PDB file of C-alpha atoms and ligand atoms in Angstrom:
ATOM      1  CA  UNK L   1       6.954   1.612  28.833  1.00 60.00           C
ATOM      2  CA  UNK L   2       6.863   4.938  29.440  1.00 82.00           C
ATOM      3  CA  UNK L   3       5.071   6.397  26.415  1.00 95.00           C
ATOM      4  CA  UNK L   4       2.002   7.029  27.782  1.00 95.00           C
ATOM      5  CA  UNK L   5       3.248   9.212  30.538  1.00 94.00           C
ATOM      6  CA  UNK L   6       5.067  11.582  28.400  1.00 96.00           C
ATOM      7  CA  UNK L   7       2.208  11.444  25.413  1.00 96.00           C
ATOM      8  CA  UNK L   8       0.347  13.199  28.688  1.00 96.00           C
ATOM      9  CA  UNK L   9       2.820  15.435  29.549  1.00 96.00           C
ATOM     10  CA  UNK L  10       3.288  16.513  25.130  1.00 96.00           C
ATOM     11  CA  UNK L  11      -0.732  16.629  24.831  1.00 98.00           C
ATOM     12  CA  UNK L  12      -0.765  19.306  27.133  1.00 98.00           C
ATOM     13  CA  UNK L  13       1.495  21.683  25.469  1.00 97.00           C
ATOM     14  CA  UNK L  14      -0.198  20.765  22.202  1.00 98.00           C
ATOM     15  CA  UNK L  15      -3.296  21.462  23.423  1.00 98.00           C
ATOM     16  CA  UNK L  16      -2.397  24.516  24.680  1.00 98.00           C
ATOM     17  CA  UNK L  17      -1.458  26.531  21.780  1.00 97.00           C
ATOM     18  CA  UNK L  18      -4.615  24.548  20.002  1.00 98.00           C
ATOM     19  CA  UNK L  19      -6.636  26.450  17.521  1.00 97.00           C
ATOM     20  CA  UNK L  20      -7.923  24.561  15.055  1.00 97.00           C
ATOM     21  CA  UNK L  21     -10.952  23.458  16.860  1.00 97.00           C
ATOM     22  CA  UNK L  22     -13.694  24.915  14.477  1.00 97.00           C
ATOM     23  CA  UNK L  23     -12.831  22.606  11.566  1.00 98.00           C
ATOM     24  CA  UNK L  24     -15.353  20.437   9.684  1.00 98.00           C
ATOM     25  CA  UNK L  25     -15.904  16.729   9.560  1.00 98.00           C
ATOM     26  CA  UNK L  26     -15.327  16.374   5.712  1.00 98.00           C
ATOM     27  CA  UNK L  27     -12.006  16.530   4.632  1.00 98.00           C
ATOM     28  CA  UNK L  28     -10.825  19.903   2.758  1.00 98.00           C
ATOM     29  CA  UNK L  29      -9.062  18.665  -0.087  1.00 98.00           C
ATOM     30  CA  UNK L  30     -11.736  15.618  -0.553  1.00 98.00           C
ATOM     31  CA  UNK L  31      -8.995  12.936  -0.349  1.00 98.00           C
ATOM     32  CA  UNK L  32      -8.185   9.856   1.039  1.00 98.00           C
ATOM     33  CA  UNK L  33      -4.716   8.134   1.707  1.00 98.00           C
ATOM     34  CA  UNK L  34      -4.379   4.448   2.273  1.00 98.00           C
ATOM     35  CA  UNK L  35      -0.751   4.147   3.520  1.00 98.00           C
ATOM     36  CA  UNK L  36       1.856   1.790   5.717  1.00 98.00           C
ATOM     37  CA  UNK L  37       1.746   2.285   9.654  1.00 98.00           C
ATOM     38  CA  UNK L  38       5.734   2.053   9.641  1.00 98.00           C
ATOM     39  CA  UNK L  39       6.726   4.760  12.310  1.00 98.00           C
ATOM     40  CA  UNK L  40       9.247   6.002   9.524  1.00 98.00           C
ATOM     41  CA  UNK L  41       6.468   7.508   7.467  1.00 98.00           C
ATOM     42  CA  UNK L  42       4.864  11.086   8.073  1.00 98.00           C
ATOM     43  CA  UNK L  43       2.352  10.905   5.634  1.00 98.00           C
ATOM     44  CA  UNK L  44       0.923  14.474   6.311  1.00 98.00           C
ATOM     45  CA  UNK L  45       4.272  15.823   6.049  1.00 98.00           C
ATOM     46  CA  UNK L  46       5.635  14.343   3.012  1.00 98.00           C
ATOM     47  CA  UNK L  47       2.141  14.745   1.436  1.00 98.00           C
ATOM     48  CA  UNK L  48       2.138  18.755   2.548  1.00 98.00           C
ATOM     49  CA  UNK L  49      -1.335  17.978   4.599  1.00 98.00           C
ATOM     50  CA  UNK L  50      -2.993  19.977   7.393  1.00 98.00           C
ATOM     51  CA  UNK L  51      -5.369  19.106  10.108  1.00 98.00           C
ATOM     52  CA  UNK L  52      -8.740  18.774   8.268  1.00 98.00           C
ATOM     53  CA  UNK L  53      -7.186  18.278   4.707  1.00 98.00           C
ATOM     54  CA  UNK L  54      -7.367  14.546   4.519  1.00 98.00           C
ATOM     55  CA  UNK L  55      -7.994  10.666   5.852  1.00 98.00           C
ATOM     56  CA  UNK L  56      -5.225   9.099   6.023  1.00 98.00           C
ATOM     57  CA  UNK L  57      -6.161   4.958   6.740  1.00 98.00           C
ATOM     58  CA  UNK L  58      -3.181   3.233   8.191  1.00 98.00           C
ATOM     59  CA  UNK L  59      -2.460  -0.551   8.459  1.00 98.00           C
ATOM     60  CA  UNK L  60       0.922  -2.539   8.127  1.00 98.00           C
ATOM     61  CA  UNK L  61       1.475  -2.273   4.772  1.00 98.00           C
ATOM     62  CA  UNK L  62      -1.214  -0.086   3.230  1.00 98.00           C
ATOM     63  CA  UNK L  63      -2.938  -2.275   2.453  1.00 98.00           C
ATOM     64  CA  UNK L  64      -6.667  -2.500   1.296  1.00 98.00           C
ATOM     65  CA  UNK L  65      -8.106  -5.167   3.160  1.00 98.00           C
ATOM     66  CA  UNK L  66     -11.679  -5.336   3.865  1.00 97.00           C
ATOM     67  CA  UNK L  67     -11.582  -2.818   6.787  1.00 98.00           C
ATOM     68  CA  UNK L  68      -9.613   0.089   4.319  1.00 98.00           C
ATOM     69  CA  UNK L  69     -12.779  -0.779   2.165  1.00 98.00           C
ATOM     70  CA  UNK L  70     -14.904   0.206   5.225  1.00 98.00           C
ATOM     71  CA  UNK L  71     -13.113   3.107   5.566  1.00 98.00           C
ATOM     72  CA  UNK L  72     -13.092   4.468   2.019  1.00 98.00           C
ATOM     73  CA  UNK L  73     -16.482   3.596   1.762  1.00 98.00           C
ATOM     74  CA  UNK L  74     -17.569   6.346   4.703  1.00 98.00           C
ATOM     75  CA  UNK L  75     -15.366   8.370   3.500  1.00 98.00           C
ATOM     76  CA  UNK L  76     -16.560   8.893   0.127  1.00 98.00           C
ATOM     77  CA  UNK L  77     -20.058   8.200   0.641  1.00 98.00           C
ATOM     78  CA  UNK L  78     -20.651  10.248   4.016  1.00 98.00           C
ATOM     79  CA  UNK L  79     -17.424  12.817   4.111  1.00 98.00           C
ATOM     80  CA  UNK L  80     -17.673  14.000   0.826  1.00 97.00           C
ATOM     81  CA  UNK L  81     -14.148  12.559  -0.801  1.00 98.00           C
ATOM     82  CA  UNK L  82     -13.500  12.151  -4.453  1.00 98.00           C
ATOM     83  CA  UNK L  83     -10.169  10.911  -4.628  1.00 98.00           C
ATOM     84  CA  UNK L  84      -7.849   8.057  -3.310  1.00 98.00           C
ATOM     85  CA  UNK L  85      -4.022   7.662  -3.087  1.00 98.00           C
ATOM     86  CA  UNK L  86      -2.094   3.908  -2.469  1.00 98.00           C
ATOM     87  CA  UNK L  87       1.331   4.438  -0.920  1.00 98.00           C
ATOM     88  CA  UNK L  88       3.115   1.978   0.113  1.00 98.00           C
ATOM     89  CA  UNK L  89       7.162   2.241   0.485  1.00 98.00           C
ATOM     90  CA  UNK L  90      10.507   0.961   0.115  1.00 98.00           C
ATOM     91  CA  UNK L  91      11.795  -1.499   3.152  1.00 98.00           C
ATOM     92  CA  UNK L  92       8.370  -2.674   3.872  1.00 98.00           C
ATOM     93  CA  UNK L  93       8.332  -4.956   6.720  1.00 97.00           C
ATOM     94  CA  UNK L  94       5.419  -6.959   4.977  1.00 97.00           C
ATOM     95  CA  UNK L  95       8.406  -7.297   1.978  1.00 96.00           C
ATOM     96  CA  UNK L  96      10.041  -9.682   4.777  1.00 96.00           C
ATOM     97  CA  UNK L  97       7.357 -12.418   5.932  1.00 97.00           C
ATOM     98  CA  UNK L  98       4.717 -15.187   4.420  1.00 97.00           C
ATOM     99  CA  UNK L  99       1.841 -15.745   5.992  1.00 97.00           C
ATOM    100  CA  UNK L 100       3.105 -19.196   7.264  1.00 97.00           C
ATOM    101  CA  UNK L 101       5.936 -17.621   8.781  1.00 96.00           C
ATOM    102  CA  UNK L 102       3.971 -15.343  10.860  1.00 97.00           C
ATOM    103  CA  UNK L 103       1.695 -18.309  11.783  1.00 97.00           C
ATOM    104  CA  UNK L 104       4.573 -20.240  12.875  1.00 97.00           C
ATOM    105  CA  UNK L 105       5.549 -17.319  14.889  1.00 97.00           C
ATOM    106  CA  UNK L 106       2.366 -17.025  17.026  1.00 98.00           C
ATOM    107  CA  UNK L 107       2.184 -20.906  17.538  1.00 97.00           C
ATOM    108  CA  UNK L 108       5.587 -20.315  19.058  1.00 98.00           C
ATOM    109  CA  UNK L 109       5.034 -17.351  21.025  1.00 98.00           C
ATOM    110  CA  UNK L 110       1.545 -17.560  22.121  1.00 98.00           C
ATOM    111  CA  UNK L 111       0.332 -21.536  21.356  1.00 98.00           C
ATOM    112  CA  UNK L 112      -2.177 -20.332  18.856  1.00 98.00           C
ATOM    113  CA  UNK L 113      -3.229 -21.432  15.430  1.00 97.00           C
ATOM    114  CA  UNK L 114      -3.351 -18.753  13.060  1.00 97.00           C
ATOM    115  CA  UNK L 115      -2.762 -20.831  10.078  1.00 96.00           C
ATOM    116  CA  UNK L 116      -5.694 -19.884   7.119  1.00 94.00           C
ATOM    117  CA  UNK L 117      -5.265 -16.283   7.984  1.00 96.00           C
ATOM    118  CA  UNK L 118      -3.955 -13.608   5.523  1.00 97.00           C
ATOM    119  CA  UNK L 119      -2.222 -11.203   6.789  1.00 97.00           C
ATOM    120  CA  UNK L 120      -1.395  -9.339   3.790  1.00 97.00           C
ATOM    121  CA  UNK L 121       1.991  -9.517   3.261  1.00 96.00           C
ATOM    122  CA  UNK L 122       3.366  -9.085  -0.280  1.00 96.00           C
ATOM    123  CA  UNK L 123       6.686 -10.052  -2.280  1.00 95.00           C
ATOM    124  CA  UNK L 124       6.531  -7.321  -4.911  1.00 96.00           C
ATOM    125  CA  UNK L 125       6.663  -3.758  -3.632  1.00 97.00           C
ATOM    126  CA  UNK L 126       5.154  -2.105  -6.921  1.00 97.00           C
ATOM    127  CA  UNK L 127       3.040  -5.020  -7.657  1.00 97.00           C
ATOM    128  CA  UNK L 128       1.358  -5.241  -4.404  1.00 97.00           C
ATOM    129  CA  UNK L 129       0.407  -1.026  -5.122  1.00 98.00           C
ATOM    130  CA  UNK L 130      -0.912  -1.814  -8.562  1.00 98.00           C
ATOM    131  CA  UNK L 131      -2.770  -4.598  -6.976  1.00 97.00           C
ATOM    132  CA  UNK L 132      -4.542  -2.486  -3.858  1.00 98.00           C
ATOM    133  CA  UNK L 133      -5.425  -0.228  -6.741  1.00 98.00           C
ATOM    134  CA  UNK L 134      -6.935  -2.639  -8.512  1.00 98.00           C
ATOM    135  CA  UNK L 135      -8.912  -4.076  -5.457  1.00 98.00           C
ATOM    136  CA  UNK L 136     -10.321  -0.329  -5.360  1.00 98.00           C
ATOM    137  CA  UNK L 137     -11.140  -0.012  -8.557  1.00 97.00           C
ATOM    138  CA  UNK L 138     -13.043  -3.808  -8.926  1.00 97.00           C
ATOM    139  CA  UNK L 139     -14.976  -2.816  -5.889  1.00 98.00           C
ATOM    140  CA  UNK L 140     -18.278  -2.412  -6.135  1.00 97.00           C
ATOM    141  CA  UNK L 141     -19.058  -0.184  -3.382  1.00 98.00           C
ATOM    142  CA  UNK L 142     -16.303   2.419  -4.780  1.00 97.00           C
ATOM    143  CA  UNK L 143     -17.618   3.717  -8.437  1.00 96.00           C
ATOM    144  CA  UNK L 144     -15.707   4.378 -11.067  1.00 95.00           C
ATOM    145  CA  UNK L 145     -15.553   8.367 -11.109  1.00 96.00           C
ATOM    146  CA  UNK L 146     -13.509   8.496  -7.887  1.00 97.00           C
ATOM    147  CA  UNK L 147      -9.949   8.815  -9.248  1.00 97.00           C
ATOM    148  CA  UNK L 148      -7.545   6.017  -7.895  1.00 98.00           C
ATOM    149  CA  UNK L 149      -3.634   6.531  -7.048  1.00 98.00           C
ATOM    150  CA  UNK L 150      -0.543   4.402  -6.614  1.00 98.00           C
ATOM    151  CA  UNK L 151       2.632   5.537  -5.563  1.00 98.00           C
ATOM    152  CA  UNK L 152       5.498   4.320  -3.571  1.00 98.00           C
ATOM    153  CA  UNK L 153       7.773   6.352  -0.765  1.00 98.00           C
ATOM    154  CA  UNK L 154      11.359   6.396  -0.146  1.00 98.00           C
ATOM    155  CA  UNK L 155      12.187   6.125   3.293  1.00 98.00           C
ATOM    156  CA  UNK L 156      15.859   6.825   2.594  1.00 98.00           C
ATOM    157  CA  UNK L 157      15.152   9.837   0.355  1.00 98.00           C
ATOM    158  CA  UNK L 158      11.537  11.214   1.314  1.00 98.00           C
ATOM    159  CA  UNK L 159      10.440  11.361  -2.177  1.00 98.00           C
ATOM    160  CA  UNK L 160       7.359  10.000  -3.153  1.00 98.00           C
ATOM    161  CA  UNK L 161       6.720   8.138  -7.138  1.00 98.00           C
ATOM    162  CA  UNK L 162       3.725   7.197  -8.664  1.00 98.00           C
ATOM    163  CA  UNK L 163       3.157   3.471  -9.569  1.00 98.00           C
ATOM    164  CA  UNK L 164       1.292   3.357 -13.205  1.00 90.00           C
TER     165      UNK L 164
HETATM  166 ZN1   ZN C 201       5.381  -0.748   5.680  1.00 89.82          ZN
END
C-alpha cells in the first residue's frame, strides 16, 4: 500500500524536468478517446499522443455509459473536438462477468444489494465496440458531423484494428 509514497517521490522528478506548462485547454489534434482502464493499456503510447493532443475517457471497459456521454459532450461542445475513437481490447475483464455475478459478489463481500444495476459488462468483444458506437452516434447531444471510431487493441501484440 505503498503507491502513494513513491507516486510522491516519481512526481517530483517529473516535475522537475516539466516544461510543458504553457499548453492550452482544447485538445491539439481535436480528438477524443473512449477506452478500457485495464492497467495493460497505454493509450497515449500506442495511439502516438502527447500532452495536450487528446481526451482520453477511461472506465472498465470503454464503455459509453451516461458519464462518457458527459464527457464527450464538454468535450466537443466546450474544447473544440471533432472526432471520437471506441477502443476497447482483447482479454477484457468485462468479457468475464454478468451483471448478476457481480451483484452476487458485493452481497457476499459487503451485504449490499446491487441487483438492477448495469454495470456494463459485455459478451461480444467487437459487438460491444460497434454497439458504444452506435450509442454515440443515436445520441442526441452528439451530431452527426463528428466522425465516430471503433477499434479494438491487442494486449498481446500492441496493435490496434478498426471495428467496421
Ligand atoms: Zn478492459
Amino acid at each position: 500500500m505503498a503507491s502513494f509514497e513513491e507516486f510522491k517521490r516519481a512526481n517530483q522528478q517529473y516535475a522537475a524536468g516539466f516544461d510543458k506548462g504553457d499548453l492550452v485547454t482544447p485538445p491539439a489534434r481535436k480528438v477524443a478517446v473512449v477506452t478500457c482502464m485495464d492497467a495493460r493499456l497505454h493509450p497515449e503510447a500506442f495511439l502516438g499522443l502527447e500532452l495536450g493532443d487528446a481526451h482520453v475517457i477511461r472506465n472498465a471497459g470503454g464503455r459509453v455509459s451516461e458519464d462518457a456521454i458527459r464527457s464527450l459532450v464538454i468535450s466537443e461542445r466546450l474544447l473544440g473536438t471533432e472526432e471520437i475513437v471506441v477502443i476497447h481490447h482483447t482479454d477484457c475483464g468485462m468479457l468475464t462477468f454478468s451483471n448478476e455475478d457481480l451483484a452476487a459478489k458485493i452481497r457476499e463481500d459487503l451485504g449490499v444489494d446491487a441487483s438492477g444495476r448495469d454495470f456494463l459488462p459485455f459478451s461480444d468483444l467487437e459487438g460491444g465496440v460497434r454497439e458504444d458506437v452506435e450509442t454515440i452516434r443515436a445520441s442526441e447531444l452528439i451530431p452527426d458531423d463528428i466522425e465516430v471510431h471503433g477499434a479494438v487493441y491487442d494486449v498481446k501484440t500492441g496493435e490496434l484494428r478498426e471495428v467496421v
